[in-house]
Amino acid sequence: MNNKNYKNNNFYLIYIMILIIFLTIFLYKSFFLATKKINQDLFFILLSNKKIKKVIIKHKEVANVILNNESNIEKNNIHYQFDIGDLQLFQHKFEILKNKYNLNTILDFKNTSEYTFSNFFFDYGIFLILIFLFWFFFFRKIGSSVSTGNQIFNIGKSKVKIFDEDDNIKIKFKDVAGLEEVKEEIKEIVDFLKNPLKYTKLGGKIPKGTLLIGPPGTGKTLLAKAVAGEANVPFFSLAAPEFVEMFVGVGASRVRDLFSQAKLKSPCIIFIDEIDAVGRARGKNNITGSNDERENTLNQLLTEMDGFDTNTNVIIIAATNRSDILDKALLRPGRFDRIIMVDLPELYERKEIFNVHIKKLIISENVNIDYLAKQTPGFSGADIANICNEAALIAARKEKLKIENEDFTDAIDRIIGGLEKRNKIIKPNEKKRIAYHEAGHATVSWFLKHAASLVKVTIVPRGRSLGSAWYLPEERQLTTLEQMKDEICALLGGRAAEELILKSISTGALIDLEKVTKQAKSMVVIFGLSNKIGNISYYDSSGQNEYTLTKPYSEKTANIIDKEIHNIINEEYKRAKKILKEKENKLKLLADKLLEKEVIFKEDLKKIFNQ
Ligand code: ATP
């Protein structure tokens, strides 16, 4: 929570407390201090019993009765009230009783209102003020989230952030590492805006919209900011969820407002982040009708995109990581004409991203960017930025003057495996089992042709795991049957070693078994890599008939699939045990070394295995 939000929340807390205090006073006054109504008969009984000190007649209609209260004689609190009806009759009766019982009760007349300002304030004023305050703060709250202008009337205005030439956005294309093809496409947008004639003179139309699709953290927002930084045209930036409010019609009017503002500042760029928040396919999951507001917003967006013609020189860039759920109408040419995939970075791109982020850090000469990039397959740009930051923090914690390679590898380990738990209490026999389990993985993978190369083996608990063998995965576009089998074999090495050496197996292989089962299943059902099933894939890339939900095969085939999965895993388990039997002395050597040192790096592994 940022400071401003925190202050706002405190403010609303105080406001609610004041409201409760006022309400309590009001209720107390209404229920406990309210003057009790009596009838005239009771009044005359009290009068006869000399209980009444004073009667004040107001407006010739109502009598306020003050009792003789000995302990509090000075205070003229009104105790009872009653309607007098006919004044003359009342006066007459009063005088008779006064004389009869020799009373000194005072009869007073007040035609001018005794209803003072404070009485009025407590009876009605508080309510009026509360209502006023409620509306004031209610509209202020809505208004305060709107960027400009008179706050009460700004609900329908878009919350867009506008960056123009004066804002001087500092991000340029050089700050976006890798993504060369994407940058090429995106650079063209900058060019469209700068030299529209170059493209339109042959009759072509400038695309209206570009949709950036890719996994989280791959640099989509960064790219859009770089476009703004390079284009030197006004840049309207907002996240799609900001369109939609709890008020009906607000989203649509915000879209209208955004486009009318953009047209005024043409040529310009509109960037809509997380477009899936409004761009989700219409009519799906709308049983309750709760999505109406989002659909109205989307309809308005579609209408606006149709409405402005390409000569307006307003280009829309939108980003999402859920392209599968987007409404088809949004994706058709004429709206988002260009769809650009922003994928997870390849090895060389990761190297470049490391270089961009390392520039801001003080690093030692031993930092090996190549190695770090190899260690991080499947990492996004945001992950890499996070590693750099984490490494800086780790080095600072160790009071180093420069960040070293090991700080980066520690940061990677931490991000992949979770926090190291050196103080976790593990019994010696469990430690021995973990050592053999990890040594089993390492030994099997070392002697397999296609298994990934080992980096280190450790029995220090980290995150959910009690130990692990770290690999340097080979980056490939295709995986062969042999490679898949070797991967399964290496994964089963841990359990095989436990069985071979300790003559019993444990729950420690859970994560391995989960991976192995998924891998074997994918070989049979998805990739057509099983002889018995043949060249058939039950995979449906459209996602409409996920093979796991409704089986697109018969019971008979399901049985064959099950058998095939078992066969693959059993075969690889046997192979793992065979390797370990043959290399039992090396396995034991490695397990002993692990128990002694806890972490063993590639150099030591080489010494053990190549002896
Ligand atoms: P999301 O889909 O979750 O919104 P995104 O794709 O928009 O993510 P960004 O917000 O652009 O991702 O990236 C987050 C951070 O990751 C950036 O601020 C930057 O530090 C880093 N980053 C991502 N990609 C790159 C890259 N190609 N070069 C340099 N830094 C990058």
XYZ file of C-alpha atoms and ligand atoms in Angstrom:
642
model
C 0.000 0.000 0.000
C 1.552 3.308 -0.902
C 1.748 6.249 1.448
C -1.027 8.168 -0.247
C -3.442 5.248 0.003
C -2.472 4.793 3.609
C -3.248 8.441 4.356
C -6.527 8.194 2.475
C -7.527 5.115 4.427
C -6.733 6.853 7.728
C -8.796 9.788 6.603
C -11.800 7.600 5.850
C -11.376 5.789 9.156
C -11.516 9.088 11.053
C -14.508 10.142 8.992
C -16.377 6.931 9.809
C -15.528 7.299 13.512
C -16.914 10.850 13.592
C -20.036 9.580 11.845
C -20.496 6.873 14.481
C -20.014 9.373 17.359
C -22.640 11.739 15.932
C -25.030 8.899 15.316
C -24.583 7.649 18.896
C -25.277 11.137 20.303
C -28.349 11.423 18.130
C -29.705 8.027 19.120
C -28.941 8.693 22.802
C -30.762 11.978 22.627
C -33.703 10.466 20.789
C -34.182 7.446 23.021
C -32.883 8.424 26.434
C -33.281 12.162 26.656
C -36.527 12.446 24.767
C -39.261 14.142 26.808
C -41.842 11.665 27.971
C -45.420 12.312 26.865
C -48.146 12.131 29.518
C -51.861 12.861 29.472
C -53.593 15.741 31.240
C -55.168 13.531 33.919
C -51.759 12.322 35.055
C -50.524 15.918 35.029
C -53.328 17.021 37.356
C -52.651 14.067 39.691
C -48.975 15.083 39.853
C -50.007 18.707 40.399
C -52.335 17.759 43.250
C -49.468 15.801 44.815
C -47.282 18.954 44.746
C -44.779 17.287 42.414
C -44.691 20.024 39.805
C -42.421 23.019 39.982
C -43.226 24.782 36.752
C -45.374 24.421 33.630
C -44.295 26.177 30.465
C -46.949 26.570 27.826
C -45.576 26.837 24.329
C -47.532 28.255 21.427
C -50.724 27.839 23.517
C -50.659 24.164 22.589
C -48.017 22.159 24.384
C -47.214 22.155 28.082
C -43.713 21.335 29.255
C -43.613 20.086 32.806
C -40.692 20.605 35.173
C -40.832 18.489 38.317
C -39.790 19.412 41.849
C -36.487 17.676 42.019
C -34.921 18.423 45.359
C -31.489 17.186 44.511
C -31.384 19.191 41.355
C -33.568 22.169 42.080
C -31.663 24.593 39.899
C -31.936 22.646 36.702
C -35.038 23.337 34.709
C -35.029 20.121 32.722
C -38.303 19.388 31.034
C -39.536 16.088 32.366
C -42.937 15.656 30.757
C -44.911 17.083 27.934
C -48.605 16.975 27.091
C -51.130 18.628 24.788
C -53.244 21.181 26.634
C -56.201 21.223 24.266
C -58.400 24.180 25.180
C -56.128 26.730 26.902
C -58.858 28.497 28.879
C -60.213 25.256 30.248
C -56.730 24.128 31.211
C -55.955 27.451 32.920
C -59.203 27.329 34.819
C -58.600 23.795 36.093
C -55.008 24.668 36.985
C -56.051 27.714 39.040
C -58.680 25.718 40.944
C -56.171 23.033 41.925
C -53.490 25.634 42.749
C -55.784 27.381 45.182
C -57.205 24.192 46.582
C -53.809 22.705 47.467
C -52.041 25.988 48.025
C -49.427 25.235 45.387
C -46.573 27.444 44.301
C -46.296 25.870 40.845
C -45.505 28.525 38.232
C -47.465 28.710 35.024
C -45.370 30.322 32.327
C -46.178 31.217 28.715
C -43.615 31.158 25.949
C -44.930 32.143 22.591
C -41.499 32.743 21.218
C -39.830 29.484 20.411
C -37.659 27.957 23.055
C -36.477 25.756 20.330
C -32.919 27.013 20.295
C -30.368 26.557 17.561
C -28.626 23.844 19.555
C -31.898 21.900 19.837
C -32.482 22.236 16.146
C -28.884 21.243 15.434
C -29.129 18.092 17.472
C -32.544 17.163 16.085
C -32.107 17.863 12.366
C -28.817 19.632 11.721
C -26.696 16.576 12.369
C -28.672 14.634 9.838
C -28.364 17.331 7.229
C -24.632 17.627 7.863
C -24.159 13.853 7.734
C -25.989 13.642 4.435
C -23.946 16.527 3.064
C -20.665 15.020 4.259
C -21.594 11.623 2.890
C -22.222 12.964 -0.611
C -19.232 15.236 -0.465
C -16.780 12.466 0.423
C -18.489 9.904 -1.766
C -18.076 12.040 -4.853
C -14.622 13.167 -3.744
C -13.522 9.542 -3.551
C -14.763 8.833 -7.048
C -13.448 12.132 -8.285
C -10.029 11.726 -6.675
C -9.239 8.696 -8.817
C -9.840 10.738 -11.912
C -6.813 12.519 -13.152
C -7.986 16.023 -13.966
C -10.676 18.620 -13.677
C -13.620 19.236 -11.406
C -13.812 16.121 -9.301
C -17.525 15.606 -8.744
C -18.272 15.597 -12.457
C -15.353 13.440 -13.526
C -16.760 9.938 -13.107
C -17.165 9.391 -16.818
C -13.781 10.872 -17.711
C -11.065 8.375 -18.568
C -8.278 7.823 -16.040
C -5.699 7.982 -18.777
C -2.166 9.174 -18.076
C -0.964 11.511 -20.780
C 2.705 11.817 -21.581
C 3.552 14.467 -24.099
C 6.758 15.990 -25.338
C 7.232 17.881 -22.084
C 7.128 14.709 -19.993
C 10.242 13.455 -21.671
C 9.827 9.679 -21.372
C 13.334 8.342 -20.907
C 12.814 4.778 -22.123
C 14.122 4.176 -25.630
C 14.345 1.108 -27.854
C 17.908 0.505 -26.695
C 16.551 -0.152 -23.187
C 14.495 -3.029 -24.504
C 16.939 -5.890 -24.890
C 16.475 -8.660 -27.461
C 13.049 -8.815 -29.153
C 14.649 -7.651 -32.408
C 11.796 -8.678 -34.723
C 9.226 -7.215 -32.375
C 11.145 -3.971 -32.208
C 11.318 -3.836 -36.001
C 7.521 -4.075 -36.240
C 6.976 -1.627 -33.445
C 9.491 0.851 -34.841
C 7.333 1.037 -37.933
C 4.530 2.475 -35.809
C 6.807 5.308 -34.799
C 7.551 5.843 -38.453
C 3.848 5.815 -39.407
C 3.294 8.668 -37.047
C 6.329 10.634 -38.098
C 6.001 10.172 -41.873
C 2.431 9.099 -42.630
C 2.793 10.196 -46.266
C 5.561 7.684 -46.931
C 3.070 4.893 -46.327
C -0.144 6.386 -47.666
C 1.133 7.750 -50.957
C 0.799 4.332 -52.612
C -2.753 3.960 -51.362
C -1.968 1.937 -48.234
C -3.660 2.539 -44.935
C -1.856 2.967 -41.679
C -2.826 0.216 -39.225
C -5.111 1.386 -36.449
C -4.150 -1.006 -33.737
C -1.326 -3.285 -32.654
C -1.848 -6.027 -30.139
C 1.143 -7.275 -28.147
C 0.592 -10.800 -26.893
C 2.961 -12.643 -24.609
C 3.581 -14.191 -21.207
C 3.831 -11.894 -18.174
C 7.009 -9.892 -17.773
C 8.234 -10.214 -21.350
C 8.500 -6.470 -21.833
C 5.216 -5.486 -23.494
C 4.693 -2.413 -21.345
C 8.368 -1.575 -21.693
C 8.045 -1.710 -25.491
C 5.032 0.597 -25.453
C 6.926 3.048 -23.259
C 9.863 2.875 -25.659
C 7.504 3.743 -28.535
C 6.411 6.767 -26.538
C 10.002 7.672 -25.791
C 11.017 7.465 -29.443
C 7.946 8.799 -31.228
C 7.848 12.172 -29.515
C 4.104 12.253 -29.886
C 1.616 12.393 -27.014
C 1.197 8.987 -25.406
C -2.027 8.044 -23.641
C -1.460 5.161 -21.265
C -3.991 3.283 -19.184
C -4.817 -0.207 -17.984
C -8.119 -1.609 -19.254
C -9.470 -2.441 -15.766
C -9.545 1.330 -15.151
C -12.356 1.655 -17.689
C -14.711 -0.428 -15.686
C -16.245 0.945 -12.499
C -19.189 -0.161 -10.426
C -21.370 2.434 -12.144
C -23.257 1.450 -15.234
C -22.183 3.384 -18.298
C -18.965 4.744 -16.809
C -16.746 2.395 -18.831
C -18.337 3.361 -22.141
C -18.152 7.069 -21.398
C -14.510 6.724 -20.348
C -13.733 5.060 -23.680
C -15.508 7.920 -25.512
C -13.596 10.457 -23.456
C -10.253 8.742 -24.118
C -10.791 8.756 -27.869
C -12.020 12.325 -27.996
C -8.974 13.461 -26.006
C -6.692 11.459 -28.298
C -8.256 12.924 -31.453
C -7.578 16.401 -30.153
C -3.900 15.577 -29.654
C -3.416 13.648 -32.924
C -0.908 12.347 -33.996
C -0.638 10.267 -30.855
C -0.521 6.767 -29.379
C -3.008 5.166 -27.027
C -1.613 2.298 -24.950
C -4.159 0.002 -23.288
C -2.544 -2.527 -20.958
C -4.313 -5.755 -19.912
C -6.900 -5.347 -22.670
C -8.370 -8.752 -21.738
C -10.070 -7.063 -18.762
C -12.580 -5.486 -21.167
C -11.828 -7.418 -24.334
C -12.964 -10.833 -23.095
C -15.278 -12.619 -25.525
C -18.840 -11.383 -25.078
C -21.688 -13.641 -24.102
C -19.557 -16.213 -22.284
C -20.216 -16.958 -18.599
C -22.798 -14.236 -18.460
C -25.550 -16.047 -16.633
C -26.083 -13.321 -14.043
C -25.726 -10.414 -16.427
C -22.975 -9.041 -14.221
C -20.676 -8.571 -17.191
C -22.989 -6.084 -18.899
C -20.877 -3.123 -17.936
C -17.733 -4.750 -19.342
C -19.559 -5.668 -22.544
C -20.851 -2.122 -22.951
C -17.307 -0.882 -22.533
C -16.025 -3.336 -25.132
C -18.815 -2.380 -27.549
C -17.909 1.268 -27.116
C -14.236 0.453 -27.731
C -15.135 -1.383 -30.947
C -17.346 1.482 -32.083
C -14.669 4.061 -31.379
C -12.042 2.030 -33.234
C -14.374 1.858 -36.232
C -15.301 5.482 -35.859
C -11.965 7.162 -36.286
C -10.416 6.823 -39.661
C -6.782 6.083 -40.343
C -6.057 9.675 -41.304
C -6.590 10.745 -37.705
C -3.119 9.407 -36.939
C -4.100 7.865 -33.645
C -2.543 4.435 -33.167
C -3.639 2.059 -30.466
C -1.222 -0.382 -28.867
C -2.774 -2.933 -26.548
C -1.129 -5.641 -24.477
C -2.385 -8.895 -23.036
C -1.191 -12.277 -21.897
C -4.607 -13.888 -22.423
C -5.129 -13.630 -26.180
C -7.153 -16.861 -26.115
C -10.045 -15.198 -24.309
C -10.210 -12.050 -26.427
C -13.347 -11.279 -28.417
C -12.889 -12.141 -32.079
C -14.389 -8.798 -33.091
C -11.494 -7.023 -31.417
C -8.913 -8.966 -33.375
C -10.282 -8.512 -36.855
C -8.367 -6.326 -39.320
C -9.504 -2.729 -39.113
C -9.245 -2.798 -35.356
C -6.126 -4.583 -34.164
C -4.655 -5.147 -37.610
C -1.305 -6.227 -36.263
C -0.742 -8.934 -33.745
C 2.781 -9.191 -32.390
C 3.881 -12.128 -30.264
C 6.317 -11.181 -27.524
C 7.792 -14.503 -26.436
C 9.997 -15.513 -23.541
C 13.574 -14.551 -24.406
C 15.981 -16.983 -26.071
C 19.487 -17.568 -24.750
C 21.077 -14.626 -26.617
C 18.186 -12.342 -25.654
C 18.536 -13.255 -22.004
C 22.195 -12.327 -22.274
C 21.219 -8.909 -23.632
C 18.600 -8.416 -20.924
C 21.205 -9.278 -18.272
C 23.506 -6.714 -19.866
C 20.804 -4.000 -19.732
C 20.085 -4.592 -16.056
C 23.661 -5.180 -14.985
C 24.587 -1.716 -16.251
C 22.886 -0.232 -13.211
C 24.847 -2.448 -10.777
C 28.393 -2.547 -9.419
C 29.628 -5.967 -10.470
C 32.876 -7.872 -10.137
C 34.897 -9.009 -13.177
C 34.103 -12.652 -12.428
C 30.430 -12.278 -13.361
C 29.808 -14.619 -16.282
C 26.803 -13.377 -18.218
C 26.930 -16.321 -20.654
C 26.647 -18.762 -17.808
C 23.850 -16.800 -16.132
C 21.885 -16.642 -19.377
C 22.315 -20.432 -19.804
C 21.123 -20.986 -16.248
C 17.859 -19.175 -16.824
C 15.865 -20.900 -19.579
C 12.172 -19.999 -19.452
C 12.867 -16.824 -17.495
C 11.152 -13.626 -18.608
C 12.759 -10.192 -18.764
C 11.039 -9.327 -15.501
C 12.517 -12.462 -13.873
C 15.979 -11.465 -15.035
C 15.522 -7.926 -13.703
C 14.479 -9.544 -10.440
C 17.588 -11.787 -10.359
C 19.844 -8.747 -10.821
C 18.124 -6.944 -7.999
C 18.165 -10.009 -5.743
C 21.899 -10.534 -6.446
C 22.601 -6.924 -5.435
C 20.702 -7.456 -2.177
C 22.492 -10.757 -1.453
C 25.899 -9.120 -2.034
C 24.939 -6.157 0.150
C 23.827 -8.531 2.918
C 27.288 -10.112 2.797
C 28.772 -6.593 2.914
C 30.574 -7.036 -0.382
C 31.800 -4.060 -2.385
C 30.899 -5.674 -5.703
C 28.314 -8.207 -6.793
C 29.970 -11.508 -7.675
C 28.955 -14.399 -9.902
C 27.963 -16.537 -6.921
C 25.551 -13.812 -5.777
C 23.810 -14.095 -9.130
C 23.700 -17.902 -8.974
C 22.404 -17.692 -5.393
C 19.717 -15.312 -6.622
C 18.782 -17.732 -9.432
C 18.659 -20.659 -6.983
C 16.511 -18.660 -4.646
C 14.092 -17.659 -7.375
C 13.859 -21.204 -8.774
C 13.996 -23.216 -5.583
C 12.853 -20.844 -2.847
C 14.602 -19.794 0.324
C 17.510 -21.881 1.615
C 16.632 -23.524 4.942
C 19.992 -24.481 6.434
C 18.549 -24.589 9.943
C 15.833 -27.108 9.146
C 16.236 -30.045 11.527
C 16.716 -33.290 9.613
C 17.490 -36.616 11.308
C 20.797 -38.315 10.298
C 19.043 -41.306 8.695
C 16.837 -38.923 6.664
C 19.890 -36.925 5.645
C 21.522 -40.153 4.422
C 18.407 -40.984 2.387
C 18.361 -37.489 0.856
C 22.077 -37.778 0.003
C 21.553 -41.118 -1.775
C 18.451 -39.807 -3.525
C 20.277 -36.775 -4.935
C 23.402 -38.787 -5.691
C 21.148 -41.214 -7.582
C 19.825 -38.405 -9.821
C 23.345 -37.121 -10.404
C 24.881 -40.512 -11.167
C 22.162 -41.607 -13.585
C 22.134 -38.314 -15.461
C 25.942 -38.238 -15.658
C 26.010 -41.536 -17.542
C 23.029 -40.873 -19.815
C 23.697 -39.555 -23.300
C 20.828 -37.099 -23.513
C 20.270 -35.962 -19.918
C 20.936 -32.307 -19.138
C 24.392 -31.506 -17.859
C 24.826 -31.245 -14.085
C 25.781 -27.992 -12.371
C 25.705 -28.962 -8.727
C 24.141 -31.347 -6.280
C 23.013 -30.233 -2.852
C 21.318 -31.650 0.217
C 20.599 -28.217 1.716
C 16.812 -27.883 1.994
C 15.382 -25.101 -0.102
C 11.731 -24.112 -0.538
C 9.727 -27.339 -0.598
C 12.621 -29.622 -1.542
C 15.027 -31.313 0.857
C 17.826 -31.486 -1.677
C 18.308 -31.110 -5.405
C 20.441 -31.774 -8.422
C 20.814 -28.620 -10.534
C 21.103 -28.951 -14.273
C 22.034 -26.717 -17.153
C 19.195 -27.496 -19.531
C 19.919 -27.632 -23.208
C 17.788 -25.154 -25.110
C 16.132 -26.886 -28.016
C 13.141 -26.419 -30.262
C 12.479 -30.155 -30.655
C 12.874 -33.064 -28.284
C 13.509 -36.592 -29.523
C 12.066 -39.789 -28.074
C 15.504 -40.740 -26.715
C 15.884 -37.368 -24.986
C 12.480 -37.711 -23.356
C 13.275 -41.209 -22.149
C 16.646 -40.149 -20.729
C 14.964 -37.296 -18.854
C 12.504 -39.761 -17.291
C 15.349 -42.121 -16.423
C 17.332 -39.351 -14.670
C 14.238 -38.279 -12.739
C 13.754 -41.846 -11.506
C 17.424 -42.108 -10.446
C 16.638 -40.766 -6.956
C 14.075 -43.411 -6.041
C 16.153 -46.138 -7.721
C 19.170 -45.235 -5.565
C 17.058 -45.339 -2.389
C 15.807 -48.821 -3.308
C 19.215 -50.111 -4.329
C 21.231 -48.887 -1.350
C 18.721 -48.467 1.479
C 16.487 -51.352 0.374
C 13.367 -49.247 0.869
C 11.633 -46.390 -0.891
C 10.153 -43.152 0.537
C 7.784 -40.266 -0.164
C 10.780 -38.115 -1.161
C 10.240 -38.878 -4.849
C 6.851 -37.173 -5.100
C 7.894 -34.256 -7.314
C 9.989 -36.589 -9.531
C 7.087 -38.985 -9.963
C 4.698 -36.176 -10.830
C 7.048 -34.940 -13.562
C 7.719 -38.457 -14.838
C 4.010 -39.279 -15.082
C 3.238 -36.058 -16.946
C 6.136 -36.602 -19.322
C 5.166 -40.230 -20.066
C 1.526 -39.245 -20.551
C 2.450 -36.465 -22.960
C 4.622 -38.912 -24.943
C 1.673 -41.263 -25.399
C -1.332 -38.947 -25.659
C 0.077 -35.760 -27.154
C 3.257 -36.414 -29.112
C 2.417 -39.788 -30.640
C 5.678 -41.301 -29.369
C 4.294 -44.643 -28.298
C 4.311 -47.692 -30.559
C 1.070 -49.081 -29.215
C -0.942 -45.897 -29.786
C 0.924 -44.904 -32.915
C 0.989 -41.571 -34.685
C -2.061 -40.156 -32.987
C -2.344 -37.008 -30.899
C -5.298 -36.358 -28.640
C -4.149 -32.810 -28.128
C -6.494 -30.010 -29.182
C -4.650 -26.747 -29.645
C -7.926 -24.794 -29.762
C -8.389 -25.747 -26.118
C -12.055 -26.525 -26.760
C -11.825 -30.232 -26.142
C -9.076 -30.580 -23.580
C -8.272 -34.277 -23.652
C -8.175 -34.329 -19.863
C -11.781 -33.149 -19.548
C -13.625 -35.284 -22.035
C -11.643 -38.230 -23.257
C -11.650 -38.274 -27.057
C -10.835 -41.988 -27.028
C -12.597 -45.225 -26.155
C -12.255 -47.164 -22.896
C -10.171 -49.732 -24.765
C -7.735 -47.053 -25.933
C -7.705 -45.593 -22.405
C -6.520 -48.984 -21.120
C -3.777 -49.132 -23.732
C -2.719 -45.576 -22.840
C -2.517 -46.505 -19.160
C -0.450 -49.592 -19.955
C 1.878 -47.621 -22.203
C 2.473 -44.974 -19.515
C 3.275 -47.753 -17.036
C 5.565 -49.502 -19.501
C 7.569 -46.371 -20.261
C 8.052 -45.538 -16.586
C 8.838 -49.124 -15.562
C 11.360 -49.523 -18.354
C 13.162 -46.307 -17.420
C 13.132 -47.235 -13.742
C 14.825 -50.536 -14.591
C 17.366 -48.681 -16.715
C 18.106 -46.242 -13.862
C 18.636 -49.120 -11.433
C 20.922 -50.876 -13.920
C 23.116 -47.785 -14.295
C 23.289 -47.343 -10.527
C 24.167 -51.012 -9.969
C 27.020 -50.712 -12.435
C 28.264 -47.440 -10.872
C 27.452 -48.290 -7.257
C 30.892 -47.335 -5.934
C 30.674 -43.880 -7.555
C 27.154 -43.436 -6.222
C 28.366 -44.224 -2.681
C 31.372 -41.941 -3.058
C 29.158 -39.064 -4.151
C 26.610 -39.665 -1.366
C 29.415 -39.667 1.248
C 30.896 -36.468 -0.197
C 27.408 -34.886 -0.112
C 26.920 -35.819 3.535
C 30.298 -34.281 4.277
C 30.109 -31.069 2.186
C 26.334 -30.621 1.575
C 26.954 -28.933 -1.822
C 29.048 -30.419 -4.619
C 29.883 -28.517 -7.789
C 30.631 -29.728 -11.292
C 34.420 -29.873 -10.761
C 34.074 -32.315 -7.856
C 31.508 -34.318 -9.804
C 33.982 -34.643 -12.656
C 36.624 -35.912 -10.240
C 34.291 -38.540 -8.799
C 32.770 -39.775 -12.040
C 35.802 -39.632 -14.315
C 38.139 -41.549 -11.985
P 2.651 -8.041 -17.944
O 2.086 -8.840 -19.050
O 2.707 -8.829 -16.664
O 2.064 -6.669 -17.796
P 4.844 -7.023 -19.459
O 5.089 -7.934 -20.599
O 4.105 -5.772 -19.721
O 4.199 -7.829 -18.263
P 6.883 -5.321 -18.526
O 6.072 -4.661 -17.478
O 7.134 -4.582 -19.773
O 6.259 -6.734 -18.836
O 8.286 -5.776 -17.936
C 8.573 -5.779 -16.557
C 10.015 -5.471 -16.322
O 10.841 -6.512 -16.841
C 10.470 -4.225 -17.033
O 10.267 -3.092 -16.266
C 11.951 -4.493 -17.246
O 12.686 -4.154 -16.087
C 12.022 -5.998 -17.401
N 12.083 -6.414 -18.827
C 11.186 -7.189 -19.455
N 11.558 -7.395 -20.733
C 12.705 -6.724 -20.918
C 13.581 -6.544 -22.022
N 13.343 -7.100 -23.200
N 14.672 -5.774 -21.837
C 14.937 -5.205 -20.667
N 14.148 -5.336 -19.572
C 13.056 -6.092 -19.681
